[in-house]
Each structure stands twice: as C-alpha cells, then as structure tokens.
Amino acid sequence: MKRFLFVAFALVILAGFSLPVSAQKTTRIKFNKGARSAVVTGTLNGYKRQKTFVIRVRAGQTMTTEDIGNNPITLWIKGPPGSNYEQDLAADCHSRNEISPTDAGDYKITVIECEKADAWKGTFKFRVKVR
C-alpha cells in the first residue's frame, strides 16, 4: 500500500512539472478610470517561459503596444474569435504593434523573451494604449 501511494504521489508531482506553458494563468489588463493606457509588468524565469494577458476593446478603436522595460520582449497578439487580425511581423522583436481599427472582443497578448536578443531572466514592462 505504501508503495502504491508513493508511486501515485510521484506521478502527481511529475504531471505538475510537465504542464504545458499555455496552462499558466491569464491576466486581464484593466485601465484605471479615465485612463487610455496601462503599464503591464511581469517576470519571465526562463527562455521558454511566457506570460499571457487579455484586454477587451470595442470595435473601431486603435490599440498600440510598446516595450518600455530594460529586457527585450516579443509581444504576440491574437485577435478575438472571428477577427481577421493578423500581426505584422517585422524583423525586430515584435514589441511595437498598432491595431486599427480593432474588432470588438478580447485580444490575447503573449509575452516571451525576444529571441533576437541575448537571453535574460527577470522583469519585463510594456505599455498598451487604447483610444
């Protein structure tokens, strides 16, 4: 019986370590009352790590993002379901984006280390504006 419990416990621990990165918590970006922009911060603890955020916008707005931190990041943006938005992938780290006009719904912003820069671990910071 003890051996069975040990094996079951070991399997639970191993399953926890093998969770896909996409299973991490998604954070909603909210603006303070009357604000048109927000500064988003977070931490990445490894090259394959990522953080995911969502932001709700109305149709016809303009949304921009820009990296304002000390560590280079890539911002992957996916439009809401049914949207025709496709991110313009320039030759840089993809941290500056402008979506105009937006479709109504939740845009998903995934933050990773910029693969075109030196590896780092630590904090990131970016600004998102909606007008």
JSON list of C-alpha atoms in Angstrom, two decimals:
[
{"chain": "A", "resi": 1, "resn": "MET", "atom": "CA", "xyz": [0.00, 0.00, 0.00]},
{"chain": "A", "resi": 2, "resn": "LYS", "atom": "CA", "xyz": [2.81, 2.41, 0.85]},
{"chain": "A", "resi": 3, "resn": "ARG", "atom": "CA", "xyz": [4.48, 1.66, -2.46]},
{"chain": "A", "resi": 4, "resn": "PHE", "atom": "CA", "xyz": [1.24, 2.40, -4.34]},
{"chain": "A", "resi": 5, "resn": "LEU", "atom": "CA", "xyz": [0.85, 5.75, -2.53]},
{"chain": "A", "resi": 6, "resn": "PHE", "atom": "CA", "xyz": [4.48, 6.63, -3.25]},
{"chain": "A", "resi": 7, "resn": "VAL", "atom": "CA", "xyz": [4.08, 5.85, -6.97]},
{"chain": "A", "resi": 8, "resn": "ALA", "atom": "CA", "xyz": [0.80, 7.80, -7.14]},
{"chain": "A", "resi": 9, "resn": "PHE", "atom": "CA", "xyz": [2.41, 10.78, -5.39]},
{"chain": "A", "resi": 10, "resn": "ALA", "atom": "CA", "xyz": [5.40, 10.68, -7.74]},
{"chain": "A", "resi": 11, "resn": "LEU", "atom": "CA", "xyz": [3.12, 10.63, -10.78]},
{"chain": "A", "resi": 12, "resn": "VAL", "atom": "CA", "xyz": [1.18, 13.65, -9.50]},
{"chain": "A", "resi": 13, "resn": "ILE", "atom": "CA", "xyz": [4.43, 15.57, -8.97]},
{"chain": "A", "resi": 14, "resn": "LEU", "atom": "CA", "xyz": [5.74, 14.67, -12.43]},
{"chain": "A", "resi": 15, "resn": "ALA", "atom": "CA", "xyz": [2.43, 15.65, -14.05]},
{"chain": "A", "resi": 16, "resn": "GLY", "atom": "CA", "xyz": [2.68, 19.05, -12.39]},
{"chain": "A", "resi": 17, "resn": "PHE", "atom": "CA", "xyz": [6.12, 19.65, -13.87]},
{"chain": "A", "resi": 18, "resn": "SER", "atom": "CA", "xyz": [5.04, 18.61, -17.33]},
{"chain": "A", "resi": 19, "resn": "LEU", "atom": "CA", "xyz": [2.12, 21.03, -17.63]},
{"chain": "A", "resi": 20, "resn": "PRO", "atom": "CA", "xyz": [2.32, 22.94, -20.88]},
{"chain": "A", "resi": 21, "resn": "VAL", "atom": "CA", "xyz": [3.35, 26.58, -20.69]},
{"chain": "A", "resi": 22, "resn": "SER", "atom": "CA", "xyz": [-0.08, 27.53, -22.06]},
{"chain": "A", "resi": 23, "resn": "ALA", "atom": "CA", "xyz": [-1.68, 26.22, -18.86]},
{"chain": "A", "resi": 24, "resn": "GLN", "atom": "CA", "xyz": [-0.38, 29.23, -16.97]},
{"chain": "A", "resi": 25, "resn": "LYS", "atom": "CA", "xyz": [-2.77, 31.83, -15.60]},
{"chain": "A", "resi": 26, "resn": "THR", "atom": "CA", "xyz": [-4.03, 34.53, -17.96]},
{"chain": "A", "resi": 27, "resn": "THR", "atom": "CA", "xyz": [-4.19, 38.05, -16.53]},
{"chain": "A", "resi": 28, "resn": "ARG", "atom": "CA", "xyz": [-6.75, 40.64, -17.63]},
{"chain": "A", "resi": 29, "resn": "ILE", "atom": "CA", "xyz": [-5.41, 44.13, -18.38]},
{"chain": "A", "resi": 30, "resn": "LYS", "atom": "CA", "xyz": [-7.65, 46.83, -16.93]},
{"chain": "A", "resi": 31, "resn": "PHE", "atom": "CA", "xyz": [-7.29, 50.59, -17.16]},
{"chain": "A", "resi": 32, "resn": "ASN", "atom": "CA", "xyz": [-7.80, 52.98, -14.30]},
{"chain": "A", "resi": 33, "resn": "LYS", "atom": "CA", "xyz": [-10.96, 55.07, -14.63]},
{"chain": "A", "resi": 34, "resn": "GLY", "atom": "CA", "xyz": [-10.47, 57.67, -17.37]},
{"chain": "A", "resi": 35, "resn": "ALA", "atom": "CA", "xyz": [-7.08, 56.27, -18.47]},
{"chain": "A", "resi": 36, "resn": "ARG", "atom": "CA", "xyz": [-6.25, 55.42, -22.07]},
{"chain": "A", "resi": 37, "resn": "SER", "atom": "CA", "xyz": [-3.14, 53.38, -21.32]},
{"chain": "A", "resi": 38, "resn": "ALA", "atom": "CA", "xyz": [-1.76, 50.91, -18.82]},
{"chain": "A", "resi": 39, "resn": "VAL", "atom": "CA", "xyz": [1.74, 49.73, -17.95]},
{"chain": "A", "resi": 40, "resn": "VAL", "atom": "CA", "xyz": [1.93, 45.95, -17.66]},
{"chain": "A", "resi": 41, "resn": "THR", "atom": "CA", "xyz": [4.74, 44.26, -15.74]},
{"chain": "A", "resi": 42, "resn": "GLY", "atom": "CA", "xyz": [5.69, 40.68, -15.09]},
{"chain": "A", "resi": 43, "resn": "THR", "atom": "CA", "xyz": [8.54, 38.23, -14.69]},
{"chain": "A", "resi": 44, "resn": "LEU", "atom": "CA", "xyz": [9.96, 35.60, -17.01]},
{"chain": "A", "resi": 45, "resn": "ASN", "atom": "CA", "xyz": [12.16, 32.97, -15.37]},
{"chain": "A", "resi": 46, "resn": "GLY", "atom": "CA", "xyz": [13.46, 31.17, -18.41]},
{"chain": "A", "resi": 47, "resn": "TYR", "atom": "CA", "xyz": [13.86, 31.25, -22.15]},
{"chain": "A", "resi": 48, "resn": "LYS", "atom": "CA", "xyz": [10.86, 29.03, -22.86]},
{"chain": "A", "resi": 49, "resn": "ARG", "atom": "CA", "xyz": [8.56, 30.81, -20.37]},
{"chain": "A", "resi": 50, "resn": "GLN", "atom": "CA", "xyz": [5.72, 33.11, -21.32]},
{"chain": "A", "resi": 51, "resn": "LYS", "atom": "CA", "xyz": [3.03, 35.25, -19.70]},
{"chain": "A", "resi": 52, "resn": "THR", "atom": "CA", "xyz": [-0.40, 35.75, -21.22]},
{"chain": "A", "resi": 53, "resn": "PHE", "atom": "CA", "xyz": [-2.68, 38.76, -20.87]},
{"chain": "A", "resi": 54, "resn": "VAL", "atom": "CA", "xyz": [-6.06, 39.64, -22.33]},
{"chain": "A", "resi": 55, "resn": "ILE", "atom": "CA", "xyz": [-7.56, 43.05, -22.98]},
{"chain": "A", "resi": 56, "resn": "ARG", "atom": "CA", "xyz": [-11.12, 43.81, -24.06]},
{"chain": "A", "resi": 57, "resn": "VAL", "atom": "CA", "xyz": [-11.60, 46.54, -26.65]},
{"chain": "A", "resi": 58, "resn": "ARG", "atom": "CA", "xyz": [-14.55, 47.90, -28.60]},
{"chain": "A", "resi": 59, "resn": "ALA", "atom": "CA", "xyz": [-14.87, 47.84, -32.37]},
{"chain": "A", "resi": 60, "resn": "GLY", "atom": "CA", "xyz": [-13.22, 50.70, -34.25]},
{"chain": "A", "resi": 61, "resn": "GLN", "atom": "CA", "xyz": [-10.63, 51.64, -31.63]},
{"chain": "A", "resi": 62, "resn": "THR", "atom": "CA", "xyz": [-6.85, 51.83, -32.06]},
{"chain": "A", "resi": 63, "resn": "MET", "atom": "CA", "xyz": [-4.69, 49.67, -29.79]},
{"chain": "A", "resi": 64, "resn": "THR", "atom": "CA", "xyz": [-0.91, 50.06, -29.60]},
{"chain": "A", "resi": 65, "resn": "THR", "atom": "CA", "xyz": [1.74, 48.21, -27.61]},
{"chain": "A", "resi": 66, "resn": "GLU", "atom": "CA", "xyz": [5.37, 49.05, -26.92]},
{"chain": "A", "resi": 67, "resn": "ASP", "atom": "CA", "xyz": [8.18, 47.57, -24.84]},
{"chain": "A", "resi": 68, "resn": "ILE", "atom": "CA", "xyz": [9.27, 50.12, -22.21]},
{"chain": "A", "resi": 69, "resn": "GLY", "atom": "CA", "xyz": [11.37, 47.84, -20.00]},
{"chain": "A", "resi": 70, "resn": "ASN", "atom": "CA", "xyz": [15.07, 47.06, -19.83]},
{"chain": "A", "resi": 71, "resn": "ASN", "atom": "CA", "xyz": [14.75, 43.48, -21.12]},
{"chain": "A", "resi": 72, "resn": "PRO", "atom": "CA", "xyz": [13.74, 42.92, -24.78]},
{"chain": "A", "resi": 73, "resn": "ILE", "atom": "CA", "xyz": [10.43, 41.12, -25.24]},
{"chain": "A", "resi": 74, "resn": "THR", "atom": "CA", "xyz": [8.25, 39.86, -28.05]},
{"chain": "A", "resi": 75, "resn": "LEU", "atom": "CA", "xyz": [4.51, 40.53, -27.87]},
{"chain": "A", "resi": 76, "resn": "TRP", "atom": "CA", "xyz": [2.39, 38.02, -29.80]},
{"chain": "A", "resi": 77, "resn": "ILE", "atom": "CA", "xyz": [-1.13, 39.36, -30.29]},
{"chain": "A", "resi": 78, "resn": "LYS", "atom": "CA", "xyz": [-4.12, 37.26, -31.28]},
{"chain": "A", "resi": 79, "resn": "GLY", "atom": "CA", "xyz": [-7.44, 38.86, -32.15]},
{"chain": "A", "resi": 80, "resn": "PRO", "atom": "CA", "xyz": [-10.82, 37.87, -30.71]},
{"chain": "A", "resi": 81, "resn": "PRO", "atom": "CA", "xyz": [-12.72, 34.91, -32.16]},
{"chain": "A", "resi": 82, "resn": "GLY", "atom": "CA", "xyz": [-13.97, 35.76, -35.66]},
{"chain": "A", "resi": 83, "resn": "SER", "atom": "CA", "xyz": [-11.43, 38.56, -36.11]},
{"chain": "A", "resi": 84, "resn": "ASN", "atom": "CA", "xyz": [-9.40, 38.86, -39.29]},
{"chain": "A", "resi": 85, "resn": "TYR", "atom": "CA", "xyz": [-6.48, 40.47, -37.44]},
{"chain": "A", "resi": 86, "resn": "GLU", "atom": "CA", "xyz": [-3.03, 39.15, -38.34]},
{"chain": "A", "resi": 87, "resn": "GLN", "atom": "CA", "xyz": [0.02, 40.57, -36.62]},
{"chain": "A", "resi": 88, "resn": "ASP", "atom": "CA", "xyz": [2.56, 42.35, -38.82]},
{"chain": "A", "resi": 89, "resn": "LEU", "atom": "CA", "xyz": [5.81, 40.51, -38.15]},
{"chain": "A", "resi": 90, "resn": "ALA", "atom": "CA", "xyz": [8.67, 42.90, -38.79]},
{"chain": "A", "resi": 91, "resn": "ALA", "atom": "CA", "xyz": [12.35, 42.00, -38.48]},
{"chain": "A", "resi": 92, "resn": "ASP", "atom": "CA", "xyz": [12.54, 43.32, -34.91]},
{"chain": "A", "resi": 93, "resn": "CYS", "atom": "CA", "xyz": [11.36, 41.81, -31.63]},
{"chain": "A", "resi": 94, "resn": "HIS", "atom": "CA", "xyz": [7.66, 42.50, -32.41]},
{"chain": "A", "resi": 95, "resn": "SER", "atom": "CA", "xyz": [7.08, 44.59, -29.30]},
{"chain": "A", "resi": 96, "resn": "ARG", "atom": "CA", "xyz": [5.63, 47.59, -31.16]},
{"chain": "A", "resi": 97, "resn": "ASN", "atom": "CA", "xyz": [2.20, 46.92, -32.58]},
{"chain": "A", "resi": 98, "resn": "GLU", "atom": "CA", "xyz": [-0.71, 49.01, -33.80]},
{"chain": "A", "resi": 99, "resn": "ILE", "atom": "CA", "xyz": [-4.13, 47.55, -34.46]},
{"chain": "A", "resi": 100, "resn": "SER", "atom": "CA", "xyz": [-6.54, 49.93, -36.15]},
{"chain": "A", "resi": 101, "resn": "PRO", "atom": "CA", "xyz": [-9.43, 49.54, -36.35]},
{"chain": "A", "resi": 102, "resn": "THR", "atom": "CA", "xyz": [-9.93, 46.89, -33.71]},
{"chain": "A", "resi": 103, "resn": "ASP", "atom": "CA", "xyz": [-12.63, 44.26, -33.71]},
{"chain": "A", "resi": 104, "resn": "ALA", "atom": "CA", "xyz": [-14.77, 44.05, -30.57]},
{"chain": "A", "resi": 105, "resn": "GLY", "atom": "CA", "xyz": [-13.67, 41.45, -28.04]},
{"chain": "A", "resi": 106, "resn": "ASP", "atom": "CA", "xyz": [-10.69, 40.11, -26.11]},
{"chain": "A", "resi": 107, "resn": "TYR", "atom": "CA", "xyz": [-7.24, 40.39, -27.65]},
{"chain": "A", "resi": 108, "resn": "LYS", "atom": "CA", "xyz": [-4.72, 37.89, -26.26]},
{"chain": "A", "resi": 109, "resn": "ILE", "atom": "CA", "xyz": [-1.18, 39.26, -25.69]},
{"chain": "A", "resi": 110, "resn": "THR", "atom": "CA", "xyz": [1.54, 36.69, -25.03]},
{"chain": "A", "resi": 111, "resn": "VAL", "atom": "CA", "xyz": [4.91, 37.92, -23.74]},
{"chain": "A", "resi": 112, "resn": "ILE", "atom": "CA", "xyz": [8.12, 35.98, -24.37]},
{"chain": "A", "resi": 113, "resn": "GLU", "atom": "CA", "xyz": [11.81, 36.85, -24.39]},
{"chain": "A", "resi": 114, "resn": "CYS", "atom": "CA", "xyz": [12.90, 38.36, -27.69]},
{"chain": "A", "resi": 115, "resn": "GLU", "atom": "CA", "xyz": [14.68, 35.53, -29.49]},
{"chain": "A", "resi": 116, "resn": "LYS", "atom": "CA", "xyz": [16.78, 38.04, -31.45]},
{"chain": "A", "resi": 117, "resn": "ALA", "atom": "CA", "xyz": [18.48, 39.41, -28.32]},
{"chain": "A", "resi": 118, "resn": "ASP", "atom": "CA", "xyz": [20.63, 37.96, -25.53]},
{"chain": "A", "resi": 119, "resn": "ALA", "atom": "CA", "xyz": [18.87, 35.63, -23.11]},
{"chain": "A", "resi": 120, "resn": "TRP", "atom": "CA", "xyz": [17.75, 37.13, -19.82]},
{"chain": "A", "resi": 121, "resn": "LYS", "atom": "CA", "xyz": [15.68, 36.33, -16.73]},
{"chain": "A", "resi": 122, "resn": "GLY", "atom": "CA", "xyz": [13.78, 38.89, -14.74]},
{"chain": "A", "resi": 123, "resn": "THR", "atom": "CA", "xyz": [11.14, 41.54, -15.19]},
{"chain": "A", "resi": 124, "resn": "PHE", "atom": "CA", "xyz": [9.52, 42.97, -18.29]},
{"chain": "A", "resi": 125, "resn": "LYS", "atom": "CA", "xyz": [7.40, 46.04, -18.81]},
{"chain": "A", "resi": 126, "resn": "PHE", "atom": "CA", "xyz": [5.22, 47.17, -21.71]},
{"chain": "A", "resi": 127, "resn": "ARG", "atom": "CA", "xyz": [2.62, 49.84, -22.32]},
{"chain": "A", "resi": 128, "resn": "VAL", "atom": "CA", "xyz": [-0.72, 49.22, -24.02]},
{"chain": "A", "resi": 129, "resn": "LYS", "atom": "CA", "xyz": [-2.82, 52.16, -25.23]},
{"chain": "A", "resi": 130, "resn": "VAL", "atom": "CA", "xyz": [-6.38, 52.11, -26.50]},
{"chain": "A", "resi": 131, "resn": "ARG", "atom": "CA", "xyz": [-8.05, 55.16, -28.00]}
]
